PDB file of C-alpha atoms in Angstrom:
ATOM      1  CA  MET J   1       4.837 -28.551 -41.280  1.00 46.00           C
ATOM      2  CA  LYS J   2       4.033 -28.278 -37.619  1.00 49.00           C
ATOM      3  CA  LYS J   3       7.723 -27.825 -36.898  1.00 53.00           C
ATOM      4  CA  THR J   4       8.082 -24.889 -39.318  1.00 51.00           C
ATOM      5  CA  ILE J   5       5.137 -23.106 -37.825  1.00 50.00           C
ATOM      6  CA  PHE J   6       6.581 -23.706 -34.394  1.00 49.00           C
ATOM      7  CA  ILE J   7       9.973 -22.296 -35.364  1.00 47.00           C
ATOM      8  CA  ALA J   8       8.362 -19.347 -37.134  1.00 46.00           C
ATOM      9  CA  ALA J   9       6.370 -18.631 -34.006  1.00 45.00           C
ATOM     10  CA  ILE J  10       9.516 -18.664 -31.896  1.00 43.00           C
ATOM     11  CA  ILE J  11      11.314 -16.289 -34.234  1.00 42.00           C
ATOM     12  CA  LEU J  12       8.321 -13.960 -34.358  1.00 43.00           C
ATOM     13  CA  GLY J  13       8.018 -14.163 -30.612  1.00 40.00           C
ATOM     14  CA  LEU J  14      11.661 -13.263 -30.071  1.00 40.00           C
ATOM     15  CA  GLY J  15      11.473 -10.464 -32.619  1.00 38.00           C
ATOM     16  CA  ALA J  16       8.442  -8.969 -30.952  1.00 42.00           C
ATOM     17  CA  THR J  17       9.788  -9.135 -27.431  1.00 41.00           C
ATOM     18  CA  THR J  18      13.301  -7.808 -27.925  1.00 43.00           C
ATOM     19  CA  VAL J  19      12.005  -4.366 -28.860  1.00 51.00           C
ATOM     20  CA  GLN J  20       9.782  -4.204 -25.786  1.00 67.00           C
ATOM     21  CA  ALA J  21      10.480  -3.943 -22.109  1.00 80.00           C
ATOM     22  CA  GLU J  22       9.301  -6.728 -19.851  1.00 91.00           C
ATOM     23  CA  ARG J  23       5.639  -6.895 -18.902  1.00 94.00           C
ATOM     24  CA  PHE J  24       4.072  -7.963 -15.663  1.00 96.00           C
ATOM     25  CA  THR J  25       0.614  -9.396 -15.119  1.00 95.00           C
ATOM     26  CA  PRO J  26      -1.397  -6.706 -13.292  1.00 96.00           C
ATOM     27  CA  ILE J  27      -2.156  -7.637  -9.692  1.00 97.00           C
ATOM     28  CA  LYS J  28      -5.914  -8.051  -9.255  1.00 96.00           C
ATOM     29  CA  ASP J  29      -5.992 -10.108  -6.057  1.00 97.00           C
ATOM     30  CA  ALA J  30      -8.087  -8.018  -3.650  1.00 97.00           C
ATOM     31  CA  LYS J  31      -6.243  -9.321  -0.574  1.00 97.00           C
ATOM     32  CA  ILE J  32      -2.884  -8.289  -1.989  1.00 98.00           C
ATOM     33  CA  LEU J  33      -4.157  -4.897  -3.124  1.00 97.00           C
ATOM     34  CA  ASP J  34      -5.579  -4.349   0.328  1.00 95.00           C
ATOM     35  CA  ALA J  35      -2.533  -5.476   2.314  1.00 96.00           C
ATOM     36  CA  CYS J  36       0.266  -4.212   0.071  1.00 98.00           C
ATOM     37  CA  GLY J  37      -1.263  -1.440  -2.006  1.00 96.00           C
ATOM     38  CA  GLU J  38      -2.240   1.086   0.629  1.00 94.00           C
ATOM     39  CA  CYS J  39       1.032   2.939   1.011  1.00 96.00           C
ATOM     40  CA  HIS J  40       2.590   2.329  -2.406  1.00 96.00           C
ATOM     41  CA  MET J  41       1.761   0.473  -5.605  1.00 96.00           C
ATOM     42  CA  THR J  42       1.695  -3.302  -5.284  1.00 98.00           C
ATOM     43  CA  PHE J  43       5.174  -4.371  -6.420  1.00 98.00           C
ATOM     44  CA  TYR J  44       5.472  -7.357  -8.714  1.00 98.00           C
ATOM     45  CA  PRO J  45       6.644 -10.617  -7.116  1.00 98.00           C
ATOM     46  CA  GLN J  46       8.785 -11.283 -10.204  1.00 98.00           C
ATOM     47  CA  MET J  47      11.069  -8.371  -9.322  1.00 98.00           C
ATOM     48  CA  LEU J  48      12.715 -10.179  -6.396  1.00 98.00           C
ATOM     49  CA  PRO J  49      13.810 -13.723  -5.524  1.00 98.00           C
ATOM     50  CA  GLN J  50      12.031 -15.771  -2.875  1.00 98.00           C
ATOM     51  CA  ALA J  51      14.630 -15.051  -0.202  1.00 98.00           C
ATOM     52  CA  SER J  52      14.038 -11.293  -0.520  1.00 98.00           C
ATOM     53  CA  TRP J  53      10.269 -11.643  -0.245  1.00 98.00           C
ATOM     54  CA  ARG J  54      10.624 -13.936   2.732  1.00 98.00           C
ATOM     55  CA  ASN J  55      12.752 -11.354   4.551  1.00 98.00           C
ATOM     56  CA  ILE J  56      10.398  -8.503   3.712  1.00 98.00           C
ATOM     57  CA  ILE J  57       7.082 -10.217   4.426  1.00 98.00           C
ATOM     58  CA  ASN J  58       8.286 -11.830   7.646  1.00 98.00           C
ATOM     59  CA  ASP J  59       9.253  -8.449   9.111  1.00 97.00           C
ATOM     60  CA  LEU J  60       6.280  -6.197   8.368  1.00 96.00           C
ATOM     61  CA  SER J  61       6.224  -4.431  11.722  1.00 92.00           C
ATOM     62  CA  ASN J  62       9.648  -3.022  10.801  1.00 93.00           C
ATOM     63  CA  HIS J  63       8.864  -2.232   7.214  1.00 96.00           C
ATOM     64  CA  PHE J  64      11.309   0.360   5.886  1.00 96.00           C
ATOM     65  CA  GLY J  65      10.677   2.613   8.860  1.00 94.00           C
ATOM     66  CA  GLU J  66       6.975   1.875   9.177  1.00 94.00           C
ATOM     67  CA  ASP J  67       4.592  -0.557  10.782  1.00 94.00           C
ATOM     68  CA  ALA J  68       2.885  -2.461   7.959  1.00 95.00           C
ATOM     69  CA  SER J  69       1.898  -5.449  10.070  1.00 94.00           C
ATOM     70  CA  ILE J  70      -1.128  -7.580   9.200  1.00 94.00           C
ATOM     71  CA  ASP J  71      -2.814 -10.532  10.868  1.00 94.00           C
ATOM     72  CA  ALA J  72      -1.046 -13.895  10.665  1.00 96.00           C
ATOM     73  CA  THR J  73      -3.504 -15.469   8.214  1.00 97.00           C
ATOM     74  CA  THR J  74      -3.213 -12.581   5.761  1.00 97.00           C
ATOM     75  CA  GLN J  75       0.554 -12.558   6.181  1.00 98.00           C
ATOM     76  CA  ALA J  76       0.773 -16.249   5.284  1.00 98.00           C
ATOM     77  CA  TYR J  77      -1.416 -15.647   2.251  1.00 98.00           C
ATOM     78  CA  VAL J  78       0.664 -12.673   1.096  1.00 98.00           C
ATOM     79  CA  LEU J  79       3.917 -14.584   1.559  1.00 98.00           C
ATOM     80  CA  ASN J  80       2.642 -17.559  -0.382  1.00 98.00           C
ATOM     81  CA  TYR J  81       1.399 -15.302  -3.170  1.00 98.00           C
ATOM     82  CA  HIS J  82       4.842 -13.725  -3.547  1.00 98.00           C
ATOM     83  CA  LEU J  83       6.792 -16.995  -3.261  1.00 98.00           C
ATOM     84  CA  ASN J  84       4.690 -18.585  -6.012  1.00 98.00           C
ATOM     85  CA  ASP J  85       5.633 -15.849  -8.434  1.00 97.00           C
ATOM     86  CA  SER J  86       9.155 -14.837  -7.371  1.00 98.00           C
ATOM     87  CA  ALA J  87      11.899 -13.994  -9.874  1.00 97.00           C
ATOM     88  CA  ASP J  88      13.842 -17.198  -9.165  1.00 97.00           C
ATOM     89  CA  VAL J  89      10.918 -19.586  -9.665  1.00 97.00           C
ATOM     90  CA  LYS J  90       9.314 -18.093 -12.772  1.00 96.00           C
ATOM     91  CA  SER J  91      10.769 -18.353 -16.244  1.00 94.00           C
ATOM     92  CA  THR J  92       9.090 -15.355 -17.832  1.00 95.00           C
ATOM     93  CA  ARG J  93      11.149 -12.673 -19.555  1.00 95.00           C
ATOM     94  CA  ALA J  94      10.499 -10.329 -16.663  1.00 96.00           C
ATOM     95  CA  ALA J  95      11.643 -12.830 -14.055  1.00 97.00           C
ATOM     96  CA  ARG J  96      14.818 -13.648 -16.008  1.00 96.00           C
ATOM     97  CA  LYS J  97      15.684  -9.981 -16.403  1.00 96.00           C
ATOM     98  CA  TRP J  98      15.204  -9.305 -12.709  1.00 97.00           C
ATOM     99  CA  MET J  99      17.300 -12.340 -11.702  1.00 97.00           C
ATOM    100  CA  LYS J 100      20.257 -11.330 -13.869  1.00 96.00           C
ATOM    101  CA  ARG J 101      23.322 -10.566 -11.714  1.00 96.00           C
ATOM    102  CA  VAL J 102      21.399 -11.070  -8.469  1.00 97.00           C
ATOM    103  CA  ASN J 103      23.735 -12.298  -5.754  1.00 96.00           C
ATOM    104  CA  ARG J 104      21.866 -15.285  -4.367  1.00 93.00           C
ATOM    105  CA  ALA J 105      23.982 -15.348  -1.216  1.00 95.00           C
ATOM    106  CA  LYS J 106      23.003 -11.729  -0.506  1.00 96.00           C
ATOM    107  CA  PRO J 107      19.514 -11.273  -1.973  1.00 97.00           C
ATOM    108  CA  PRO J 108      18.418  -7.645  -2.542  1.00 98.00           C
ATOM    109  CA  THR J 109      16.725  -6.061   0.466  1.00 97.00           C
ATOM    110  CA  ARG J 110      14.548  -3.928  -1.780  1.00 97.00           C
ATOM    111  CA  ILE J 111      13.557  -3.427  -5.399  1.00 98.00           C
ATOM    112  CA  VAL J 112      15.511  -0.218  -5.876  1.00 98.00           C
ATOM    113  CA  THR J 113      18.756  -2.019  -5.022  1.00 97.00           C
ATOM    114  CA  ALA J 114      18.083  -4.984  -7.317  1.00 98.00           C
ATOM    115  CA  PRO J 115      20.583  -5.068 -10.222  1.00 97.00           C
ATOM    116  CA  ARG J 116      17.896  -4.595 -12.878  1.00 97.00           C
ATOM    117  CA  PHE J 117      16.571  -1.464 -11.195  1.00 98.00           C
ATOM    118  CA  VAL J 118      20.030   0.000 -10.631  1.00 97.00           C
ATOM    119  CA  LYS J 119      21.022  -0.610 -14.234  1.00 96.00           C
ATOM    120  CA  LYS J 120      17.931   1.163 -15.607  1.00 96.00           C
ATOM    121  CA  HIS J 121      17.938   4.149 -13.267  1.00 97.00           C
ATOM    122  CA  ASN J 122      21.401   5.624 -13.095  1.00 94.00           C
ATOM    123  CA  ASP J 123      21.591   8.008 -16.013  1.00 94.00           C
ATOM    124  CA  ARG J 124      20.837  11.680 -16.679  1.00 95.00           C
ATOM    125  CA  ASP J 125      17.332  10.824 -18.003  1.00 93.00           C
ATOM    126  CA  PHE J 126      16.444   9.457 -14.621  1.00 95.00           C
ATOM    127  CA  ASP J 127      17.926  12.414 -12.728  1.00 95.00           C
ATOM    128  CA  ARG J 128      16.105  14.893 -14.938  1.00 96.00           C
ATOM    129  CA  MET J 129      12.793  13.124 -14.500  1.00 96.00           C
ATOM    130  CA  TRP J 130      13.378  12.858 -10.754  1.00 96.00           C
ATOM    131  CA  ASN J 131      13.840  16.624 -10.464  1.00 96.00           C
ATOM    132  CA  ARG J 132      11.132  17.594 -12.913  1.00 96.00           C
ATOM    133  CA  LEU J 133       8.426  15.464 -11.302  1.00 94.00           C
ATOM    134  CA  LYS J 134       9.664  16.197  -7.741  1.00 93.00           C
ATOM    135  CA  VAL J 135       9.677  12.496  -6.897  1.00 94.00           C
ATOM    136  CA  LYS J 136       9.962  11.708  -3.176  1.00 91.00           C
ATOM    137  CA  SER J 137      11.059   8.113  -3.434  1.00 95.00           C
ATOM    138  CA  LYS J 138      12.549   5.790  -6.019  1.00 96.00           C
ATOM    139  CA  ALA J 139       9.896   3.306  -4.956  1.00 96.00           C
ATOM    140  CA  ASP J 140       7.195   5.643  -6.281  1.00 96.00           C
ATOM    141  CA  CYS J 141       7.280   3.865  -9.648  1.00 97.00           C
ATOM    142  CA  THR J 142       3.889   5.192 -10.768  1.00 95.00           C
ATOM    143  CA  LYS J 143       5.144   8.792 -10.631  1.00 95.00           C
ATOM    144  CA  CYS J 144       7.382   8.160 -13.648  1.00 96.00           C
ATOM    145  CA  HIS J 145       5.762   5.043 -15.118  1.00 96.00           C
ATOM    146  CA  LYS J 146       2.079   5.922 -15.518  1.00 94.00           C
ATOM    147  CA  ASP J 147       1.184   2.346 -16.454  1.00 95.00           C
ATOM    148  CA  ALA J 148       3.245   0.624 -13.761  1.00 96.00           C
ATOM    149  CA  GLN J 149       0.135  -0.675 -12.039  1.00 95.00           C
ATOM    150  CA  ARG J 150      -0.862  -2.231 -15.360  1.00 95.00           C
ATOM    151  CA  GLY J 151       2.479  -3.983 -15.611  1.00 96.00           C
ATOM    152  CA  LEU J 152       4.157  -1.686 -18.152  1.00 95.00           C
ATOM    153  CA  PHE J 153       7.371   0.280 -17.625  1.00 95.00           C
ATOM    154  CA  ASP J 154       8.335   1.349 -21.146  1.00 88.00           C
ATOM    155  CA  ASP J 155       5.935   4.264 -21.432  1.00 71.00           C
ATOM    156  CA  ASP J 156       8.282   7.157 -20.773  1.00 50.00           C
TER     157      ASP J 156
ATOM    158  CA  MET R   1     -52.169  -8.044   9.041  1.00 53.00           C
ATOM    159  CA  LYS R   2     -49.484 -10.565   9.816  1.00 60.00           C
ATOM    160  CA  ILE R   3     -47.543  -9.430   6.794  1.00 58.00           C
ATOM    161  CA  LEU R   4     -47.745  -5.830   7.931  1.00 56.00           C
ATOM    162  CA  LEU R   5     -46.437  -6.804  11.326  1.00 53.00           C
ATOM    163  CA  ILE R   6     -43.557  -8.696   9.829  1.00 55.00           C
ATOM    164  CA  LEU R   7     -42.786  -5.766   7.556  1.00 52.00           C
ATOM    165  CA  ALA R   8     -42.833  -3.370  10.482  1.00 52.00           C
ATOM    166  CA  LEU R   9     -40.556  -5.661  12.451  1.00 50.00           C
ATOM    167  CA  GLY R  10     -38.219  -5.877   9.507  1.00 48.00           C
ATOM    168  CA  ILE R  11     -37.963  -2.123   9.260  1.00 50.00           C
ATOM    169  CA  LEU R  12     -37.408  -1.798  12.983  1.00 48.00           C
ATOM    170  CA  LEU R  13     -34.717  -4.452  12.969  1.00 50.00           C
ATOM    171  CA  SER R  14     -32.908  -3.054   9.966  1.00 51.00           C
ATOM    172  CA  SER R  15     -32.892   0.567  11.064  1.00 50.00           C
ATOM    173  CA  PRO R  16     -30.020   0.285  13.557  1.00 48.00           C
ATOM    174  CA  ALA R  17     -27.830  -0.918  10.683  1.00 50.00           C
ATOM    175  CA  GLN R  18     -28.653   2.286   8.831  1.00 58.00           C
ATOM    176  CA  ALA R  19     -27.299   4.380  11.685  1.00 71.00           C
ATOM    177  CA  ASP R  20     -24.058   6.279  11.191  1.00 84.00           C
ATOM    178  CA  PRO R  21     -21.359   3.589  11.381  1.00 91.00           C
ATOM    179  CA  ARG R  22     -19.080   6.178  12.977  1.00 95.00           C
ATOM    180  CA  ASP R  23     -21.398   6.272  15.988  1.00 95.00           C
ATOM    181  CA  ASP R  24     -21.065   2.514  16.364  1.00 96.00           C
ATOM    182  CA  ILE R  25     -17.290   2.700  16.182  1.00 97.00           C
ATOM    183  CA  ILE R  26     -17.187   5.475  18.773  1.00 97.00           C
ATOM    184  CA  ALA R  27     -19.635   3.550  20.985  1.00 96.00           C
ATOM    185  CA  GLY R  28     -17.208   0.616  20.755  1.00 97.00           C
ATOM    186  CA  PHE R  29     -14.356   2.752  22.123  1.00 97.00           C
ATOM    187  CA  LYS R  30     -16.628   4.070  24.883  1.00 97.00           C
ATOM    188  CA  ALA R  31     -17.379   0.494  25.843  1.00 97.00           C
ATOM    189  CA  GLN R  32     -13.606   0.096  26.252  1.00 96.00           C
ATOM    190  CA  GLY R  33     -13.643   2.873  28.843  1.00 96.00           C
ATOM    191  CA  ALA R  34     -13.511   6.147  26.918  1.00 97.00           C
ATOM    192  CA  GLY R  35     -15.621   9.086  28.089  1.00 96.00           C
ATOM    193  CA  ASP R  36     -17.038  11.964  26.074  1.00 97.00           C
ATOM    194  CA  ALA R  37     -14.922  13.394  23.308  1.00 97.00           C
ATOM    195  CA  ASN R  38     -12.461  16.178  23.979  1.00 97.00           C
ATOM    196  CA  LEU R  39     -12.265  17.979  20.628  1.00 97.00           C
ATOM    197  CA  ALA R  40      -9.338  20.168  21.665  1.00 97.00           C
ATOM    198  CA  ASN R  41      -7.293  17.076  22.439  1.00 98.00           C
ATOM    199  CA  GLY R  42      -8.252  15.517  19.106  1.00 98.00           C
ATOM    200  CA  GLN R  43      -7.068  18.639  17.344  1.00 98.00           C
ATOM    201  CA  LYS R  44      -3.839  18.616  19.316  1.00 98.00           C
ATOM    202  CA  MET R  45      -3.179  14.970  18.432  1.00 98.00           C
ATOM    203  CA  TYR R  46      -3.619  15.763  14.782  1.00 98.00           C
ATOM    204  CA  SER R  47      -0.796  18.305  14.721  1.00 96.00           C
ATOM    205  CA  THR R  48       1.491  17.395  17.652  1.00 97.00           C
ATOM    206  CA  THR R  49       5.065  16.388  16.920  1.00 98.00           C
ATOM    207  CA  TYR R  50       5.543  13.341  19.145  1.00 97.00           C
ATOM    208  CA  GLY R  51       8.900  12.029  18.011  1.00 93.00           C
ATOM    209  CA  SER R  52       8.573   9.041  20.352  1.00 95.00           C
ATOM    210  CA  GLY R  53       7.822   6.470  17.656  1.00 94.00           C
ATOM    211  CA  LYS R  54       9.709   5.547  14.520  1.00 94.00           C
ATOM    212  CA  PRO R  55      12.201   8.250  13.456  1.00 94.00           C
ATOM    213  CA  ASP R  56      10.754   8.786   9.966  1.00 94.00           C
ATOM    214  CA  THR R  57       7.227   9.460  11.225  1.00 96.00           C
ATOM    215  CA  PRO R  58       7.278  11.989  14.104  1.00 97.00           C
ATOM    216  CA  LYS R  59       3.695  13.265  13.628  1.00 97.00           C
ATOM    217  CA  CYS R  60       0.361  12.357  12.065  1.00 98.00           C
ATOM    218  CA  THR R  61       0.851  15.088   9.473  1.00 98.00           C
ATOM    219  CA  THR R  62       4.026  13.403   8.210  1.00 97.00           C
ATOM    220  CA  CYS R  63       1.514  11.607   5.982  1.00 97.00           C
ATOM    221  CA  HIS R  64      -1.894  13.186   6.575  1.00 98.00           C
ATOM    222  CA  GLY R  65      -2.617  16.712   5.250  1.00 97.00           C
ATOM    223  CA  ALA R  66      -1.171  19.741   7.054  1.00 97.00           C
ATOM    224  CA  THR R  67      -4.800  20.553   7.932  1.00 98.00           C
ATOM    225  CA  PRO R  68      -7.640  17.997   8.102  1.00 98.00           C
ATOM    226  CA  GLN R  69      -9.131  19.630   4.989  1.00 98.00           C
ATOM    227  CA  GLN R  70      -6.011  18.984   2.928  1.00 98.00           C
ATOM    228  CA  GLY R  71      -4.952  15.721   1.358  1.00 97.00           C
ATOM    229  CA  GLY R  72      -1.707  14.064   2.375  1.00 97.00           C
ATOM    230  CA  GLN R  73       0.871  11.681   0.986  1.00 96.00           C
ATOM    231  CA  THR R  74       2.489   8.460   2.138  1.00 96.00           C
ATOM    232  CA  ARG R  75       6.276   8.456   2.322  1.00 94.00           C
ATOM    233  CA  THR R  76       6.275   6.673  -1.017  1.00 93.00           C
ATOM    234  CA  GLY R  77       4.249   9.480  -2.573  1.00 93.00           C
ATOM    235  CA  LYS R  78       0.814   7.859  -2.724  1.00 94.00           C
ATOM    236  CA  ALA R  79      -2.032  10.355  -2.221  1.00 95.00           C
ATOM    237  CA  ILE R  80      -4.102  10.201   0.989  1.00 97.00           C
ATOM    238  CA  ASP R  81      -7.564  11.788   0.955  1.00 97.00           C
ATOM    239  CA  PRO R  82      -8.291  14.546   3.522  1.00 98.00           C
ATOM    240  CA  MET R  83      -9.111  13.271   7.007  1.00 98.00           C
ATOM    241  CA  ALA R  84     -11.963  15.779   7.543  1.00 98.00           C
ATOM    242  CA  VAL R  85     -15.264  13.964   7.167  1.00 97.00           C
ATOM    243  CA  SER R  86     -16.709  16.975   5.310  1.00 97.00           C
ATOM    244  CA  ARG R  87     -14.101  16.374   2.591  1.00 97.00           C
ATOM    245  CA  THR R  88     -13.937  12.583   2.569  1.00 97.00           C
ATOM    246  CA  GLU R  89     -17.412  11.315   3.286  1.00 95.00           C
ATOM    247  CA  ASN R  90     -16.607   7.682   4.055  1.00 95.00           C
ATOM    248  CA  ARG R  91     -13.888   8.406   6.625  1.00 97.00           C
ATOM    249  CA  PHE R  92     -13.996   6.227   9.768  1.00 97.00           C
ATOM    250  CA  THR R  93     -16.940   4.119   8.614  1.00 97.00           C
ATOM    251  CA  ASP R  94     -15.138   0.747   8.441  1.00 96.00           C
ATOM    252  CA  LYS R  95     -14.224  -0.529  11.886  1.00 96.00           C
ATOM    253  CA  LYS R  96     -11.545  -2.893  10.631  1.00 93.00           C
ATOM    254  CA  MET R  97      -9.830  -0.091   8.774  1.00 94.00           C
ATOM    255  CA  VAL R  98     -10.045   2.284  11.726  1.00 97.00           C
ATOM    256  CA  ASP R  99      -8.590  -0.330  14.095  1.00 96.00           C
ATOM    257  CA  LYS R 100      -5.807  -1.332  11.732  1.00 95.00           C
ATOM    258  CA  TRP R 101      -4.596   2.198  11.088  1.00 97.00           C
ATOM    259  CA  PHE R 102      -4.863   3.366  14.680  1.00 97.00           C
ATOM    260  CA  ARG R 103      -2.753   0.383  15.672  1.00 96.00           C
ATOM    261  CA  ARG R 104      -0.094   1.002  13.031  1.00 95.00           C
ATOM    262  CA  ASN R 105       0.005   4.772  13.100  1.00 96.00           C
ATOM    263  CA  CYS R 106      -0.109   5.287  16.864  1.00 97.00           C
ATOM    264  CA  LYS R 107       2.756   2.818  17.275  1.00 95.00           C
ATOM    265  CA  GLY R 108       4.670   4.387  14.416  1.00 95.00           C
ATOM    266  CA  VAL R 109       4.202   7.993  15.543  1.00 97.00           C
ATOM    267  CA  ILE R 110       3.743   7.886  19.331  1.00 97.00           C
ATOM    268  CA  GLY R 111       5.515   4.616  20.014  1.00 96.00           C
ATOM    269  CA  ARG R 112       2.539   2.983  21.718  1.00 96.00           C
ATOM    270  CA  GLU R 113      -1.072   2.115  20.969  1.00 96.00           C
ATOM    271  CA  CYS R 114      -3.549   4.992  21.339  1.00 98.00           C
ATOM    272  CA  THR R 115      -5.979   4.815  24.264  1.00 98.00           C
ATOM    273  CA  ALA R 116      -9.701   4.426  23.626  1.00 98.00           C
ATOM    274  CA  GLN R 117     -10.106   8.024  24.806  1.00 98.00           C
ATOM    275  CA  GLU R 118      -7.546   9.308  22.302  1.00 98.00           C
ATOM    276  CA  LYS R 119      -9.332   7.438  19.530  1.00 98.00           C
ATOM    277  CA  VAL R 120     -12.679   8.998  20.442  1.00 98.00           C
ATOM    278  CA  ASP R 121     -11.066  12.461  20.610  1.00 98.00           C
ATOM    279  CA  PHE R 122      -9.333  12.062  17.254  1.00 98.00           C
ATOM    280  CA  LEU R 123     -12.351  10.655  15.383  1.00 98.00           C
ATOM    281  CA  THR R 124     -14.824  13.128  16.847  1.00 97.00           C
ATOM    282  CA  PHE R 125     -12.563  16.060  16.063  1.00 98.00           C
ATOM    283  CA  LEU R 126     -12.237  14.975  12.425  1.00 98.00           C
ATOM    284  CA  ALA R 127     -15.958  14.243  12.130  1.00 97.00           C
ATOM    285  CA  SER R 128     -16.535  17.861  13.188  1.00 96.00           C
ATOM    286  CA  GLN R 129     -14.204  19.160  10.479  1.00 96.00           C
TER     287      GLN R 129
END
């Protein structure tokens, strides 16, 4: 009896998730919002493997052309937060999708070069939206995905 | 009587905390050696193209509004409220925030930290806007 319910739940679960895009848990941690949400939305740790986050968070004074440096205590906290939830240590649907085809020897240097991002953003739909909304940067997820900060990317 | 005295003391003691936090921040920079504000220099800083810092951010208005009354945008497209205090009331009221952004933005734009004098000029100019 228990087994049937269990199997039914798995089937239902699979059925429900295959029609949806991945979801991320919204980031509510005030320290992360403060340190990493001032210039752009707070990106989800599950979009990149640990090695990528380590490279990014250990070099904040040279952050994609800007100085995003923070004090050492906050930096350690932010790093730990990202490492705990990275794509290669979580087993959620989102994490698995974002790890697919990642070259572990050469981890992505940013989200917009991660295989999952590239795969989803290289068609005419994307180009049209880019021009229509006059987007300045591919990293401006919220411009096209209104609910990105709530963890949803299938709203368009 | 005693209670009244204590109350009066309490009010006296708490009133400095009610003062404009911007004044405290500016007083802090003066204690580091800055003199009176030079508004013209503050205005100049706001719109000068330095080009001596990081290549993508040659001037303050790369991100901040073209005028202090206008909003700006980060390079990733996130909105920045106007810098003029008349438009964004709580500008320059949190010392930690002021220090952090002066440090980052002066290095990024000018290529060095701003002097205490420059900070007083910049803040006072924007408080007057």
